[in-house]
Amino acid sequence: MSGRKVLIVEDHQSSREGLAIALKSSGFEMLQAGSRKDALPLLVDGQLAAVISEFKLPDGNGLDLLAQLKKSGLDRPVIFVTAYGTMSSAIQAMKMGAADFLVKPVTAKDITDALTSAIKKRDLVRAKEGLESALAPSQP
């Protein structure tokens, strides 16, 4: 699996740090941000494999962050982990391209499994696109 650097966007410092500790023990490298504004410059890190974000942020919501990623053409799976989950917000997030939507309380295993799955899926899609490109007849 390529890339194990993950951006955690969570406004509650204790939750953010607890999540970082759990993921570090699973071999992930962490970047952290407490708001959407703080996260935006970190999204362009070329080694960033995925984003884990609280859905409700002090300066917007996770959907704003997801939309910014899509608009920028950055291929980063986004997993929402929130205490404010509703069926409507989960459906909206998934329609916009979120990799997963988890409602707190969650275990470290829940998050690690979702993260590993999202990164593997992204890597498979990239490999498939690379093969299709290599096999496509060249245009004269």
PDB file of C-alpha atoms in Angstrom:
ATOM      1  CA  MET A   1       0.000   0.000   0.000  1.00  0.00           C
ATOM      2  CA  SER A   2       1.475   3.321  -1.025  1.00  0.00           C
ATOM      3  CA  GLY A   3       1.625   6.297   1.322  1.00  0.00           C
ATOM      4  CA  ARG A   4       0.797   6.091   4.986  1.00  0.00           C
ATOM      5  CA  LYS A   5       0.639   9.815   5.784  1.00  0.00           C
ATOM      6  CA  VAL A   6      -2.789  10.893   7.004  1.00  0.00           C
ATOM      7  CA  LEU A   7      -4.240  14.334   7.746  1.00  0.00           C
ATOM      8  CA  ILE A   8      -6.540  14.480  10.768  1.00  0.00           C
ATOM      9  CA  VAL A   9      -8.909  17.468  10.784  1.00  0.00           C
ATOM     10  CA  GLU A  10     -10.596  17.689  14.186  1.00  0.00           C
ATOM     11  CA  ASP A  11     -11.368  20.801  16.209  1.00  0.00           C
ATOM     12  CA  HIS A  12     -11.150  19.053  19.608  1.00  0.00           C
ATOM     13  CA  GLN A  13      -7.457  18.735  20.391  1.00  0.00           C
ATOM     14  CA  SER A  14      -7.859  15.755  22.737  1.00  0.00           C
ATOM     15  CA  SER A  15      -9.832  13.808  20.109  1.00  0.00           C
ATOM     16  CA  ARG A  16      -7.314  14.736  17.416  1.00  0.00           C
ATOM     17  CA  GLU A  17      -4.346  13.666  19.534  1.00  0.00           C
ATOM     18  CA  GLY A  18      -6.036  10.436  20.644  1.00  0.00           C
ATOM     19  CA  LEU A  19      -6.750   9.520  17.048  1.00  0.00           C
ATOM     20  CA  ALA A  20      -3.172  10.368  16.051  1.00  0.00           C
ATOM     21  CA  ILE A  21      -1.762   8.117  18.783  1.00  0.00           C
ATOM     22  CA  ALA A  22      -4.009   5.225  17.731  1.00  0.00           C
ATOM     23  CA  LEU A  23      -3.087   5.555  14.067  1.00  0.00           C
ATOM     24  CA  LYS A  24       0.635   6.007  14.745  1.00  0.00           C
ATOM     25  CA  SER A  25       0.599   2.666  16.559  1.00  0.00           C
ATOM     26  CA  SER A  26      -0.762   1.154  13.320  1.00  0.00           C
ATOM     27  CA  GLY A  27       2.124   2.593  11.310  1.00  0.00           C
ATOM     28  CA  PHE A  28       0.566   5.779   9.946  1.00  0.00           C
ATOM     29  CA  GLU A  29       2.333   9.138   9.913  1.00  0.00           C
ATOM     30  CA  MET A  30       0.160  12.055  11.015  1.00  0.00           C
ATOM     31  CA  LEU A  31      -0.472  15.634  10.025  1.00  0.00           C
ATOM     32  CA  GLN A  32      -2.977  17.495  12.188  1.00  0.00           C
ATOM     33  CA  ALA A  33      -5.260  20.494  11.755  1.00  0.00           C
ATOM     34  CA  GLY A  34      -7.876  21.989  14.039  1.00  0.00           C
ATOM     35  CA  SER A  35      -9.960  23.664  11.339  1.00  0.00           C
ATOM     36  CA  ARG A  36     -10.739  23.640   7.630  1.00  0.00           C
ATOM     37  CA  LYS A  37      -8.563  26.729   7.155  1.00  0.00           C
ATOM     38  CA  ASP A  38      -5.600  25.041   8.866  1.00  0.00           C
ATOM     39  CA  ALA A  39      -6.114  21.889   6.783  1.00  0.00           C
ATOM     40  CA  LEU A  40      -6.150  23.516   3.333  1.00  0.00           C
ATOM     41  CA  PRO A  41      -2.382  24.106   2.988  1.00  0.00           C
ATOM     42  CA  LEU A  42      -1.681  20.552   4.203  1.00  0.00           C
ATOM     43  CA  LEU A  43      -3.845  18.955   1.505  1.00  0.00           C
ATOM     44  CA  VAL A  44      -1.210  19.533  -1.170  1.00  0.00           C
ATOM     45  CA  ASP A  45       1.414  17.386   0.581  1.00  0.00           C
ATOM     46  CA  GLY A  46       2.434  14.951  -2.155  1.00  0.00           C
ATOM     47  CA  GLN A  47       2.857  12.129   0.356  1.00  0.00           C
ATOM     48  CA  LEU A  48      -0.632  12.524   1.828  1.00  0.00           C
ATOM     49  CA  ALA A  49      -2.563   9.261   1.462  1.00  0.00           C
ATOM     50  CA  ALA A  50      -5.900  10.166   3.080  1.00  0.00           C
ATOM     51  CA  VAL A  51      -7.859  12.621   5.201  1.00  0.00           C
ATOM     52  CA  ILE A  52      -9.855  11.862   8.334  1.00  0.00           C
ATOM     53  CA  SER A  53     -12.135  14.753   9.196  1.00  0.00           C
ATOM     54  CA  GLU A  54     -14.758  15.704  11.728  1.00  0.00           C
ATOM     55  CA  PHE A  55     -17.941  16.551   9.834  1.00  0.00           C
ATOM     56  CA  LYS A  56     -18.678  19.734  11.819  1.00  0.00           C
ATOM     57  CA  LEU A  57     -15.752  22.135  11.933  1.00  0.00           C
ATOM     58  CA  PRO A  58     -15.560  25.602  13.491  1.00  0.00           C
ATOM     59  CA  ASP A  59     -15.132  27.264  10.086  1.00  0.00           C
ATOM     60  CA  GLY A  60     -17.418  25.152   7.920  1.00  0.00           C
ATOM     61  CA  ASN A  61     -18.066  21.496   7.523  1.00  0.00           C
ATOM     62  CA  GLY A  62     -16.246  18.503   6.181  1.00  0.00           C
ATOM     63  CA  LEU A  63     -18.170  18.698   2.922  1.00  0.00           C
ATOM     64  CA  ASP A  64     -16.465  22.043   2.245  1.00  0.00           C
ATOM     65  CA  LEU A  65     -13.112  20.326   2.693  1.00  0.00           C
ATOM     66  CA  LEU A  66     -14.137  17.433   0.442  1.00  0.00           C
ATOM     67  CA  ALA A  67     -15.361  19.872  -2.221  1.00  0.00           C
ATOM     68  CA  GLN A  68     -12.041  21.758  -2.058  1.00  0.00           C
ATOM     69  CA  LEU A  69     -10.137  18.504  -2.597  1.00  0.00           C
ATOM     70  CA  LYS A  70     -12.287  17.590  -5.596  1.00  0.00           C
ATOM     71  CA  LYS A  71     -12.041  21.104  -7.058  1.00  0.00           C
ATOM     72  CA  SER A  72      -8.246  20.997  -6.752  1.00  0.00           C
ATOM     73  CA  GLY A  73      -8.077  17.610  -8.476  1.00  0.00           C
ATOM     74  CA  LEU A  74      -6.378  16.051  -5.461  1.00  0.00           C
ATOM     75  CA  ASP A  75      -6.970  12.316  -5.182  1.00  0.00           C
ATOM     76  CA  ARG A  76      -7.246  11.801  -1.427  1.00  0.00           C
ATOM     77  CA  PRO A  77      -9.800   9.500   0.203  1.00  0.00           C
ATOM     78  CA  VAL A  78     -11.768  11.355   2.882  1.00  0.00           C
ATOM     79  CA  ILE A  79     -13.234   9.556   5.878  1.00  0.00           C
ATOM     80  CA  PHE A  80     -15.614  11.446   8.126  1.00  0.00           C
ATOM     81  CA  VAL A  81     -15.675  10.588  11.830  1.00  0.00           C
ATOM     82  CA  THR A  82     -18.305  12.568  13.688  1.00  0.00           C
ATOM     83  CA  ALA A  83     -20.602  12.720  16.666  1.00  0.00           C
ATOM     84  CA  TYR A  84     -23.069  14.706  14.547  1.00  0.00           C
ATOM     85  CA  GLY A  85     -23.891  12.091  11.948  1.00  0.00           C
ATOM     86  CA  THR A  86     -27.300  11.919  10.356  1.00  0.00           C
ATOM     87  CA  MET A  87     -28.452   9.680   7.549  1.00  0.00           C
ATOM     88  CA  SER A  88     -28.848  12.747   5.353  1.00  0.00           C
ATOM     89  CA  SER A  89     -25.322  14.024   5.980  1.00  0.00           C
ATOM     90  CA  ALA A  90     -23.843  10.546   5.458  1.00  0.00           C
ATOM     91  CA  ILE A  91     -25.662  10.147   2.133  1.00  0.00           C
ATOM     92  CA  GLN A  92     -24.610  13.616   1.004  1.00  0.00           C
ATOM     93  CA  ALA A  93     -20.975  12.920   1.933  1.00  0.00           C
ATOM     94  CA  MET A  94     -20.921   9.585   0.115  1.00  0.00           C
ATOM     95  CA  LYS A  95     -22.530  11.123  -2.987  1.00  0.00           C
ATOM     96  CA  MET A  96     -19.789  13.755  -2.998  1.00  0.00           C
ATOM     97  CA  GLY A  97     -17.141  11.035  -2.924  1.00  0.00           C
ATOM     98  CA  ALA A  98     -16.323  10.416   0.734  1.00  0.00           C
ATOM     99  CA  ALA A  99     -14.667   7.055   1.307  1.00  0.00           C
ATOM    100  CA  ASP A 100     -16.546   6.417   4.555  1.00  0.00           C
ATOM    101  CA  PHE A 101     -18.706   8.071   7.203  1.00  0.00           C
ATOM    102  CA  LEU A 102     -18.289   6.807  10.774  1.00  0.00           C
ATOM    103  CA  VAL A 103     -20.391   7.926  13.732  1.00  0.00           C
ATOM    104  CA  LYS A 104     -18.694   8.283  17.124  1.00  0.00           C
ATOM    105  CA  PRO A 105     -17.983   6.465  19.294  1.00  0.00           C
ATOM    106  CA  VAL A 106     -15.613   4.471  17.096  1.00  0.00           C
ATOM    107  CA  THR A 107     -12.698   2.237  17.956  1.00  0.00           C
ATOM    108  CA  ALA A 108      -9.155   2.583  16.684  1.00  0.00           C
ATOM    109  CA  LYS A 109      -9.772  -0.631  14.728  1.00  0.00           C
ATOM    110  CA  ASP A 110     -12.860   0.883  13.042  1.00  0.00           C
ATOM    111  CA  ILE A 111     -10.845   3.869  11.869  1.00  0.00           C
ATOM    112  CA  THR A 112      -7.765   1.865  10.903  1.00  0.00           C
ATOM    113  CA  ASP A 113      -9.890  -0.592   8.910  1.00  0.00           C
ATOM    114  CA  ALA A 114     -11.737   2.220   7.104  1.00  0.00           C
ATOM    115  CA  LEU A 115      -8.477   4.028   6.385  1.00  0.00           C
ATOM    116  CA  THR A 116      -6.664   0.926   5.120  1.00  0.00           C
ATOM    117  CA  SER A 117      -9.620   0.002   2.908  1.00  0.00           C
ATOM    118  CA  ALA A 118      -9.887   3.519   1.439  1.00  0.00           C
ATOM    119  CA  ILE A 119      -6.172   3.700   0.636  1.00  0.00           C
ATOM    120  CA  LYS A 120      -6.160   0.224  -0.925  1.00  0.00           C
ATOM    121  CA  LYS A 121      -9.185   1.103  -3.058  1.00  0.00           C
ATOM    122  CA  ARG A 122      -7.536   4.335  -4.214  1.00  0.00           C
ATOM    123  CA  ASP A 123      -4.328   2.442  -5.063  1.00  0.00           C
ATOM    124  CA  LEU A 124      -6.276  -0.170  -7.057  1.00  0.00           C
ATOM    125  CA  VAL A 125      -8.089   2.522  -9.039  1.00  0.00           C
ATOM    126  CA  ARG A 126      -4.760   4.210  -9.825  1.00  0.00           C
ATOM    127  CA  ALA A 127      -3.226   0.878 -10.918  1.00  0.00           C
ATOM    128  CA  LYS A 128      -6.238   0.125 -13.135  1.00  0.00           C
ATOM    129  CA  GLU A 129      -6.035   3.563 -14.747  1.00  0.00           C
ATOM    130  CA  GLY A 130      -2.310   3.075 -15.345  1.00  0.00           C
ATOM    131  CA  LEU A 131      -2.889  -0.286 -17.025  1.00  0.00           C
ATOM    132  CA  GLU A 132      -5.704   1.079 -19.167  1.00  0.00           C
ATOM    133  CA  SER A 133      -3.490   3.960 -20.235  1.00  0.00           C
ATOM    134  CA  ALA A 134      -0.601   1.627 -21.075  1.00  0.00           C
ATOM    135  CA  LEU A 135      -2.857  -0.698 -23.074  1.00  0.00           C
ATOM    136  CA  ALA A 136      -4.743   2.022 -24.944  1.00  0.00           C
ATOM    137  CA  PRO A 137      -3.792   2.350 -28.605  1.00  0.00           C
ATOM    138  CA  SER A 138      -1.802   5.494 -29.214  1.00  0.00           C
ATOM    139  CA  GLN A 139      -3.385   8.198 -31.317  1.00  0.00           C
ATOM    140  CA  PRO A 140      -1.553   8.979 -34.610  1.00  0.00           C
TER     141      PRO A 140
END
